[in-house]
Short mmCIF file of C-alpha atoms in Angstrom, two decimals:
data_model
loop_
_atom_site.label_atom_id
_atom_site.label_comp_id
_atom_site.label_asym_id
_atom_site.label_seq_id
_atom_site.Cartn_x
_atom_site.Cartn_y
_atom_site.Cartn_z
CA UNK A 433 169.80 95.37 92.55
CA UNK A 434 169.49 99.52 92.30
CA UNK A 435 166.99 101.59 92.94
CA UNK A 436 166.77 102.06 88.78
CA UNK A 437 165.91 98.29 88.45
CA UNK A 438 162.94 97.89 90.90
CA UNK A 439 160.46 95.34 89.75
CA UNK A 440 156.82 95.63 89.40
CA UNK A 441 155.81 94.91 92.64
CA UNK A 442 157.12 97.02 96.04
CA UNK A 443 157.34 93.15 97.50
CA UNK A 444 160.26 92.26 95.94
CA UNK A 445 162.75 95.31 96.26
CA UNK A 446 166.26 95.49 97.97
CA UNK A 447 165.54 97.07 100.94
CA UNK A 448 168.95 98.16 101.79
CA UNK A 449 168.26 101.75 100.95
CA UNK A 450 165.61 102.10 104.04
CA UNK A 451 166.99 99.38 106.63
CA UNK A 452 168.35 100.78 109.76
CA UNK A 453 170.55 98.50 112.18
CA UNK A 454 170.54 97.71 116.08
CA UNK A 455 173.58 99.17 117.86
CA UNK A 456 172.86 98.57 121.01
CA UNK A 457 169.91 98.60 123.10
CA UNK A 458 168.74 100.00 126.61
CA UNK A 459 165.82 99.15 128.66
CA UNK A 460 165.14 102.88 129.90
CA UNK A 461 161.80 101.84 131.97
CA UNK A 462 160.47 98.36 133.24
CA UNK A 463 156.97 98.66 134.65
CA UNK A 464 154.10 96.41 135.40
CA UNK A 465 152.44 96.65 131.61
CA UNK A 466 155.20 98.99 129.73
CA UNK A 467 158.48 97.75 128.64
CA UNK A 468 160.28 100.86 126.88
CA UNK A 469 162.90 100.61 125.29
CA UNK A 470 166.22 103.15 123.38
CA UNK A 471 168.31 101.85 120.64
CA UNK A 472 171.25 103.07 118.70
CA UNK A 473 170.96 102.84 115.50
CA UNK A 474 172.65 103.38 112.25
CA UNK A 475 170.47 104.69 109.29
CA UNK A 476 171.08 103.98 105.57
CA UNK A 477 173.45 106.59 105.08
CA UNK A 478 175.26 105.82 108.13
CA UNK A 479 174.76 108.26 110.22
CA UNK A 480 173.51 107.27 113.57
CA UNK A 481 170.42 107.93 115.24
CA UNK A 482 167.92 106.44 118.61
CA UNK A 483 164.80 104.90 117.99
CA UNK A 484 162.25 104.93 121.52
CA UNK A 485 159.58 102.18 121.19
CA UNK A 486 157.74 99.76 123.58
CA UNK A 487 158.27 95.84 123.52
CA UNK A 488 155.20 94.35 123.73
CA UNK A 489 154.21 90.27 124.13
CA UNK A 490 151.66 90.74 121.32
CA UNK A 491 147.92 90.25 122.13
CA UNK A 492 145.12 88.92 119.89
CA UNK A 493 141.36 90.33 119.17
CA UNK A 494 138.63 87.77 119.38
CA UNK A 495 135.31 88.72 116.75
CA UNK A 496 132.75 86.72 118.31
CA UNK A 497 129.77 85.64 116.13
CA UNK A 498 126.38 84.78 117.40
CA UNK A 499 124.44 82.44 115.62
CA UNK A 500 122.15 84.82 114.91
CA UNK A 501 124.61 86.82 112.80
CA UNK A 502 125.05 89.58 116.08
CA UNK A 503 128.50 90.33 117.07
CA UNK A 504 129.09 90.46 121.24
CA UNK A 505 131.43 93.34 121.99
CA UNK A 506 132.66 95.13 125.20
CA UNK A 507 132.57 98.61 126.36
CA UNK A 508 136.00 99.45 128.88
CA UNK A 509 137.24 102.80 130.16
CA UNK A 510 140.35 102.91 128.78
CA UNK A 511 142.64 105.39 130.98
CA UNK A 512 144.74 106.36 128.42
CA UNK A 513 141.78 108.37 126.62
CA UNK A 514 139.97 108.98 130.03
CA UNK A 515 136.46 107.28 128.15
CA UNK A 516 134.64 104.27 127.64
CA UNK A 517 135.36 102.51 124.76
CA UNK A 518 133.24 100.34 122.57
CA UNK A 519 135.83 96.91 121.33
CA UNK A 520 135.57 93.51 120.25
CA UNK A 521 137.07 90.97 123.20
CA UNK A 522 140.81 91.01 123.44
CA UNK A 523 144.01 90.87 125.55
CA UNK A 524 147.72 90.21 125.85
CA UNK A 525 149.77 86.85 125.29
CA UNK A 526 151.02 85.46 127.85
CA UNK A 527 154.50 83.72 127.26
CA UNK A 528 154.52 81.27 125.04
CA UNK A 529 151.17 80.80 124.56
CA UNK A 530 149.77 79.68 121.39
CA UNK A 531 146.92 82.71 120.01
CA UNK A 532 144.05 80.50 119.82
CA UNK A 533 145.31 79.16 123.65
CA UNK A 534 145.09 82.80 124.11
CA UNK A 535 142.01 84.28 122.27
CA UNK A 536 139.65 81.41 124.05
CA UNK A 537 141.00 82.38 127.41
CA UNK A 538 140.45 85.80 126.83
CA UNK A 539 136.90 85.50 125.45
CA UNK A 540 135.87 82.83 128.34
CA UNK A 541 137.35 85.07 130.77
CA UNK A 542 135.47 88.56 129.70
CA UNK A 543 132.43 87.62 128.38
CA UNK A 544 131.76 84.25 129.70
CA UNK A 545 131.42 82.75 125.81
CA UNK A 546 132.87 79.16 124.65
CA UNK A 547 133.20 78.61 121.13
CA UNK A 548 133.18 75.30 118.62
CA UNK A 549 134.71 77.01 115.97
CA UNK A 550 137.91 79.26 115.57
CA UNK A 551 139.24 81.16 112.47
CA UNK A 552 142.29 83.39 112.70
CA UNK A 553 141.84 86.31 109.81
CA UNK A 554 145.32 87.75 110.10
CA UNK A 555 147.43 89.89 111.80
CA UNK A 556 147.65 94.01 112.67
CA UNK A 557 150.49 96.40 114.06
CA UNK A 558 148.96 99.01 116.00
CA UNK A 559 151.70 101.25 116.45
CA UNK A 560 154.41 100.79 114.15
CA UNK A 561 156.52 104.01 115.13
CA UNK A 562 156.65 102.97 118.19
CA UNK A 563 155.50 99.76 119.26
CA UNK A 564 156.57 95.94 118.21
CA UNK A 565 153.30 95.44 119.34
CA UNK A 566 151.27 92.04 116.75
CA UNK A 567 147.24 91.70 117.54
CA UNK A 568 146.48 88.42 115.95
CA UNK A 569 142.74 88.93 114.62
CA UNK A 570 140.75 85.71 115.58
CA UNK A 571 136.95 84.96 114.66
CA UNK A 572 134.66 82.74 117.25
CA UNK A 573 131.30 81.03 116.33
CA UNK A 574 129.01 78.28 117.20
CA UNK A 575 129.28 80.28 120.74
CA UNK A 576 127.80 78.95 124.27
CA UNK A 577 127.31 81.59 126.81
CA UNK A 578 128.77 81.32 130.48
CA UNK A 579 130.08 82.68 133.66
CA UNK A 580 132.91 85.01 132.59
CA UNK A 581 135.76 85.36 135.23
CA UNK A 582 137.51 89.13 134.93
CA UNK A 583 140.92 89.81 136.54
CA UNK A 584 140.97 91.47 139.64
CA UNK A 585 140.59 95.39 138.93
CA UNK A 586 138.92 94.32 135.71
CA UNK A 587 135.49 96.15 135.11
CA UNK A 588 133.50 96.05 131.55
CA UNK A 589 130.51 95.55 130.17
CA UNK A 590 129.25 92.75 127.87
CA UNK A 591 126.69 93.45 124.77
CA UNK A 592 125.86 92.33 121.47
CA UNK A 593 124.94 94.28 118.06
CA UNK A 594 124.45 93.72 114.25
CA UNK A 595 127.36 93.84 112.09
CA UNK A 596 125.08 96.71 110.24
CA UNK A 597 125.09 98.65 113.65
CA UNK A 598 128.77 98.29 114.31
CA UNK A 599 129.26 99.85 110.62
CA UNK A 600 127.33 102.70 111.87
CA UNK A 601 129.08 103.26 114.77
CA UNK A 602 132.13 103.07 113.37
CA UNK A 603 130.71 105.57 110.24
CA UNK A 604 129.41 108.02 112.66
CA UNK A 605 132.99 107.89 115.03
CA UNK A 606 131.78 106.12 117.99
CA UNK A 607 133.82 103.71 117.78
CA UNK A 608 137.48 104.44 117.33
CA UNK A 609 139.19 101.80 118.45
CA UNK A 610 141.29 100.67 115.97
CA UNK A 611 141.13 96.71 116.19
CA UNK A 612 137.75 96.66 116.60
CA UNK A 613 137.80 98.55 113.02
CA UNK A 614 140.00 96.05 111.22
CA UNK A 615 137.31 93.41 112.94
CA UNK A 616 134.49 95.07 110.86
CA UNK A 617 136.34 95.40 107.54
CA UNK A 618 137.19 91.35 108.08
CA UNK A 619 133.98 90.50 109.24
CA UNK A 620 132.20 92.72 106.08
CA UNK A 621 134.49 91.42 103.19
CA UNK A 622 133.89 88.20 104.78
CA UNK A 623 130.43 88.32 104.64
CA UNK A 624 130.67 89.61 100.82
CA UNK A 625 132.32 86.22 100.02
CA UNK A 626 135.66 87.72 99.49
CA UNK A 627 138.21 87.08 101.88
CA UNK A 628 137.43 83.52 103.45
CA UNK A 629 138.11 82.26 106.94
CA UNK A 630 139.40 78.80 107.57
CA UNK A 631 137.70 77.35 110.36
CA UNK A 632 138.95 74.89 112.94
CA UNK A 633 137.30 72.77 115.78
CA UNK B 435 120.01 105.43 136.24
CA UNK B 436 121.09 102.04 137.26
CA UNK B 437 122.08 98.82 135.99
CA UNK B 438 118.93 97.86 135.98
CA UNK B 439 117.28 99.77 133.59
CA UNK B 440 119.83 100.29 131.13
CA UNK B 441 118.76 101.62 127.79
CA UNK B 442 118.65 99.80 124.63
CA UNK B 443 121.72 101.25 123.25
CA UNK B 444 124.85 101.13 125.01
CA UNK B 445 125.46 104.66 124.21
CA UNK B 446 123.03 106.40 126.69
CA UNK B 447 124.54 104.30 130.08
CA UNK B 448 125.88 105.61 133.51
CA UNK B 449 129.45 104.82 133.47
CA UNK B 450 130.34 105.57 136.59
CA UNK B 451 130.61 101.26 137.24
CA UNK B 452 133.25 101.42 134.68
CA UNK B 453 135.52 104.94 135.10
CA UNK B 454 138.46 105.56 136.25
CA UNK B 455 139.70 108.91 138.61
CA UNK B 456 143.51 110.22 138.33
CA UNK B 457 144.77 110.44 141.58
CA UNK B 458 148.37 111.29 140.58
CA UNK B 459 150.13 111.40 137.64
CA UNK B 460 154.16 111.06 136.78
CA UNK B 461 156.77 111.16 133.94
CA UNK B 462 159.03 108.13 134.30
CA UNK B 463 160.10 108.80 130.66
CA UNK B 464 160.61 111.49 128.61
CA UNK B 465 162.76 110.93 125.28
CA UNK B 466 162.87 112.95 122.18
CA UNK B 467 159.48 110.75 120.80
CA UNK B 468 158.10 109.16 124.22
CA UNK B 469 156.55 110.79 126.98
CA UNK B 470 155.71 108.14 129.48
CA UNK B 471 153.48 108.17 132.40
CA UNK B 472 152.68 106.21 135.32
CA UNK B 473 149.22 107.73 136.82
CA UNK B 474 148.20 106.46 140.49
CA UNK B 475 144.51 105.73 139.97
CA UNK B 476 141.12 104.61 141.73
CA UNK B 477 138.91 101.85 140.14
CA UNK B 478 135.05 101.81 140.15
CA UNK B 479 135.18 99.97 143.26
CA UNK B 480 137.36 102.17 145.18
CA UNK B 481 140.74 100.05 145.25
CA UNK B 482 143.41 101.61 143.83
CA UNK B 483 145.65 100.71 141.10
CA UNK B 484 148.10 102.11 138.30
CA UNK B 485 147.81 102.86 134.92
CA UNK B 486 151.18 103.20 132.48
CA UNK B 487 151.18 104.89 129.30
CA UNK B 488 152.43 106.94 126.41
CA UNK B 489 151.20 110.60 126.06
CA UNK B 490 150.84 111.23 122.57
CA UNK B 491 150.27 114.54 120.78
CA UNK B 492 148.19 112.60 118.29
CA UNK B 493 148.90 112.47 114.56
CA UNK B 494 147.23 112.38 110.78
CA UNK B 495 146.67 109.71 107.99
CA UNK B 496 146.32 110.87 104.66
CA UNK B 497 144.67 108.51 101.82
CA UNK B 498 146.12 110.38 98.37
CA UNK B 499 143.74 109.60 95.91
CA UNK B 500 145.18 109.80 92.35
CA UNK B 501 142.49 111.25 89.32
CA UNK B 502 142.69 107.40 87.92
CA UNK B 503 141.68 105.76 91.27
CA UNK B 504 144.94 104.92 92.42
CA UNK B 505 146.09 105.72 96.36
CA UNK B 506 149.38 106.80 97.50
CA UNK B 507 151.96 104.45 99.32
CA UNK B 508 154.91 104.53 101.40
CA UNK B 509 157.62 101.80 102.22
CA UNK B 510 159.43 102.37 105.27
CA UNK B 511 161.54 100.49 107.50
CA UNK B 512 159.69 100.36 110.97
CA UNK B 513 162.20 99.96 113.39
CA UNK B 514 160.30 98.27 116.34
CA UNK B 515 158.94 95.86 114.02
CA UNK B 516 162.42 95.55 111.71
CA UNK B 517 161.10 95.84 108.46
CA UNK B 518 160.02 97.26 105.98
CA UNK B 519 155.50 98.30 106.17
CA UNK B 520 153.13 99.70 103.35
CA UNK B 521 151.61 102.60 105.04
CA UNK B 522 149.50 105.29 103.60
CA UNK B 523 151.43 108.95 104.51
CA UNK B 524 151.13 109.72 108.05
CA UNK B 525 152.70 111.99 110.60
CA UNK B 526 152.60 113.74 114.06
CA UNK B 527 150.81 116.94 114.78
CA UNK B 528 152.80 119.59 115.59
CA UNK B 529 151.99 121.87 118.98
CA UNK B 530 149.04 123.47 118.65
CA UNK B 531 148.86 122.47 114.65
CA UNK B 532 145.39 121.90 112.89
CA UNK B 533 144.96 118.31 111.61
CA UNK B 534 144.49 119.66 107.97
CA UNK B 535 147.53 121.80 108.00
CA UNK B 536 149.33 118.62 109.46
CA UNK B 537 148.01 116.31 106.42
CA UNK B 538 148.82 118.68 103.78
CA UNK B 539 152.47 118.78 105.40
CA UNK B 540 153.13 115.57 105.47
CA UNK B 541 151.76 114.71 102.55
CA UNK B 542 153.76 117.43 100.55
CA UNK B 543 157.00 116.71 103.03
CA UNK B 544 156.73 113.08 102.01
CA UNK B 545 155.43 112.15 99.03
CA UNK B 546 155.55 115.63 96.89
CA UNK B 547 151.98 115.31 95.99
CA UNK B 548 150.00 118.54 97.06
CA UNK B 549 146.00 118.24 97.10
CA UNK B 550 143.28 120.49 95.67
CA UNK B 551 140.14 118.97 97.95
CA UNK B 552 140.73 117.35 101.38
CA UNK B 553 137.78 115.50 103.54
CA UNK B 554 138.25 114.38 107.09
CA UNK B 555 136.83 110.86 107.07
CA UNK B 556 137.26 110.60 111.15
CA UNK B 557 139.87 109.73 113.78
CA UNK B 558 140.78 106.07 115.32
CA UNK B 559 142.81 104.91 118.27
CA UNK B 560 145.51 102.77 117.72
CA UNK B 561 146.32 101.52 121.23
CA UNK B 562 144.02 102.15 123.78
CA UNK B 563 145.93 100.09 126.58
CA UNK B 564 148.56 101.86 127.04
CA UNK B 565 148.55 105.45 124.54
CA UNK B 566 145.84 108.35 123.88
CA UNK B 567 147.12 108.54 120.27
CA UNK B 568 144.25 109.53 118.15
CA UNK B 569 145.17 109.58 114.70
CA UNK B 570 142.55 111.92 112.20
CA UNK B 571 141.94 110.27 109.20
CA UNK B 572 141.98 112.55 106.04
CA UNK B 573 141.26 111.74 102.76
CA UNK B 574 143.10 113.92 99.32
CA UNK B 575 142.29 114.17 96.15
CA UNK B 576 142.89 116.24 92.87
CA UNK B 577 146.39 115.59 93.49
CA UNK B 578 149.71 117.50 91.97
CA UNK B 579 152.86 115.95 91.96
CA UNK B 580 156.13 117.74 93.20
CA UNK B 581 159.72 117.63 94.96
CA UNK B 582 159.57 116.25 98.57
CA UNK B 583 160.98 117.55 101.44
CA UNK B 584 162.01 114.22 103.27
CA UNK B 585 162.97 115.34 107.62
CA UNK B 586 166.75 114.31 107.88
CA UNK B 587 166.96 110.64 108.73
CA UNK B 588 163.68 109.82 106.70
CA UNK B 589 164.17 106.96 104.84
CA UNK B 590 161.08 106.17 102.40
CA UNK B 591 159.79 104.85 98.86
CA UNK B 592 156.78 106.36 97.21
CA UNK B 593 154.35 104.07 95.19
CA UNK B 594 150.74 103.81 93.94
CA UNK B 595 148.33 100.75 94.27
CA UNK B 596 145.07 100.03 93.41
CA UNK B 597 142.26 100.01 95.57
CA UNK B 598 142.12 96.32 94.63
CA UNK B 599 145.49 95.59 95.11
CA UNK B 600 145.93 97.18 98.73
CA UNK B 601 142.63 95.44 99.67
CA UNK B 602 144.46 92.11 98.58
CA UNK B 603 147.67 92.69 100.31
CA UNK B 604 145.83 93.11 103.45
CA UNK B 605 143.64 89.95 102.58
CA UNK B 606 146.82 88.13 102.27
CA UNK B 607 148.72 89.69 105.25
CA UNK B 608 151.30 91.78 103.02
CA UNK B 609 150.02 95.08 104.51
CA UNK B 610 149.35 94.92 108.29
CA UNK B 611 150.00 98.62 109.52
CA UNK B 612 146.33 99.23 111.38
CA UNK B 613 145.90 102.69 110.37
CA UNK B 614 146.35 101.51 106.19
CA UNK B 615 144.11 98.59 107.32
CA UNK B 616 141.33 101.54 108.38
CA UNK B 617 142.14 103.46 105.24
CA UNK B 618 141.46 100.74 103.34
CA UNK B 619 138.18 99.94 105.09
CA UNK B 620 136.98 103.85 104.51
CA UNK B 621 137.73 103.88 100.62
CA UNK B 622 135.81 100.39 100.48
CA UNK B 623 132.81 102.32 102.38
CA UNK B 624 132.78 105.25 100.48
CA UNK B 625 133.84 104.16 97.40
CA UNK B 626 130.27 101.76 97.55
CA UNK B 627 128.16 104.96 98.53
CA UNK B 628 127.87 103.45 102.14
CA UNK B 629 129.87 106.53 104.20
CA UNK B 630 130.02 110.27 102.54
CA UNK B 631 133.29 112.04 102.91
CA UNK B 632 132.78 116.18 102.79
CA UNK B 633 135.01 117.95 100.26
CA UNK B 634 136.67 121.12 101.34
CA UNK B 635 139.11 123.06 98.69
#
């Protein structure tokens, strides 16, 4: 299939005319969170070319919902931006383990919340150019509060809000973290009635 | 102010239980796209500890808007993730470059289209573990269509959606790039009278 024959849809096309292939592969640093990685590559046209991007594990984002419609959130000083930031709960995979495994460890662990019910909404990619990083976007309710049991060298604080303050925040650009964006478009079309969430015990 | 009497919002708090100081800061990487650091830190509670992460000299989003409602779209093979994403035009800021000159760039460099009115909608952070990127989102409309001026090695379709039909790709997990996601989420807003944009020629 040509370029002149492409369908309808962009979900269908030949791709061959953008795909770029591995030639080799270097780890050029290995540290305690970063992974970075150069490859060779060879671009449509065949010329050659590097491409510099981090391998991640892939984390998830928990949206936690109160029962009385609030949302509980975080605020974190996150280094790389030298401020505190305003999120929903997440953090990294560890290997092999299953998201939901993952997303109730993580919420138990920073806010001290259990919940009955868990919906995954999808997935994001954070960085594309240079990142393979995947934050799985899970949704918690019927939740029970607890003790919550940070890492070692792990300070934040817990709080809740309404979804309608969250939108405001996010309006007004205090909050900028990008998850925690894609939580409040899911959580608002949601509420609308228009994209559902398939809930699981 | 302490703990204690913490206000009702979280946006008036002493942080100083949550920041972070730079004790020392070094390169371990430095490619043609990443610049990586490993800073030597102290934590709130006086331990020390290291932080790893890409510097970043930020970058633009631009959501085309065509007279008939229709946005602007790009296919392009993401290497870290090997395949192909649906992205709204994007690109890095060059030294010292304002983020409006930046949009209309890349817009132009990419896609052809040049813009009569542009309005920044804000700025989001796309991974706040581990880069400062801050991406400004702009918005474009009364749009002209030309000749693009694709970098060497750029590799990329141009196509229009609907509003409707990006907003159902991301339902359905077709389009998962974060900073289309947060497009998306801004047209929805404004696009419902919920979050003004401000029109500049």
């Amino acid at each position: 299939m040509s370029d002149r024959t492409a369908p309808d849809t962009p979900w269908q096309r030949d791709d061959r005319h953008l795909e770029e292939r591995r030639l080799e592969s270097r780890q050029v640093f290995r540290g305690r969170l970063l992974d970075v990685r150069v490859d060779r590559i060879e671009l449509p046209d065949g010329q050659e070319d590097v491409r510099e991007y981090v391998a991640h594990p892939g984390a998830v984002m928990i949206v936690p919902l109160l029962d009385d419609g609030r949302v509980v959130l975080e605020r974190q000083y996150r280094y790389p931006l030298q401020r505190v930031m305003v999120e929903f709960p997440a953090g990294k995979l560890d290997p092999g383990e299953p998201g939901r495994a993952c997303a109730e460890r993580e919420l138990f662990e920073e806010t001290g919340y259990r919940a009955r019910e868990w919906a995954c909404a999808g997935r994001l990619n954070n960085a594309i150019a240079y990142s393979d990083e995947t934050i799985q976007v899970w949704f918690a309710r019927g939740l029970s509060a607890g003790d919550r049991h940070l890492d070692p060298g792990e300070f934040l604080d817990v709080f809740t809000a309404t979804v309608d303050e969250l939108a405001a925040w996010v309006r007004d650009g205090r909050v900028t973290d990008a998850k925690t964006m894609i939580g409040l478009l899911w959580l608002q079309q949601w509420r609308a009635g228009h994209w559902p969430l398939h809930w699981e015990s």
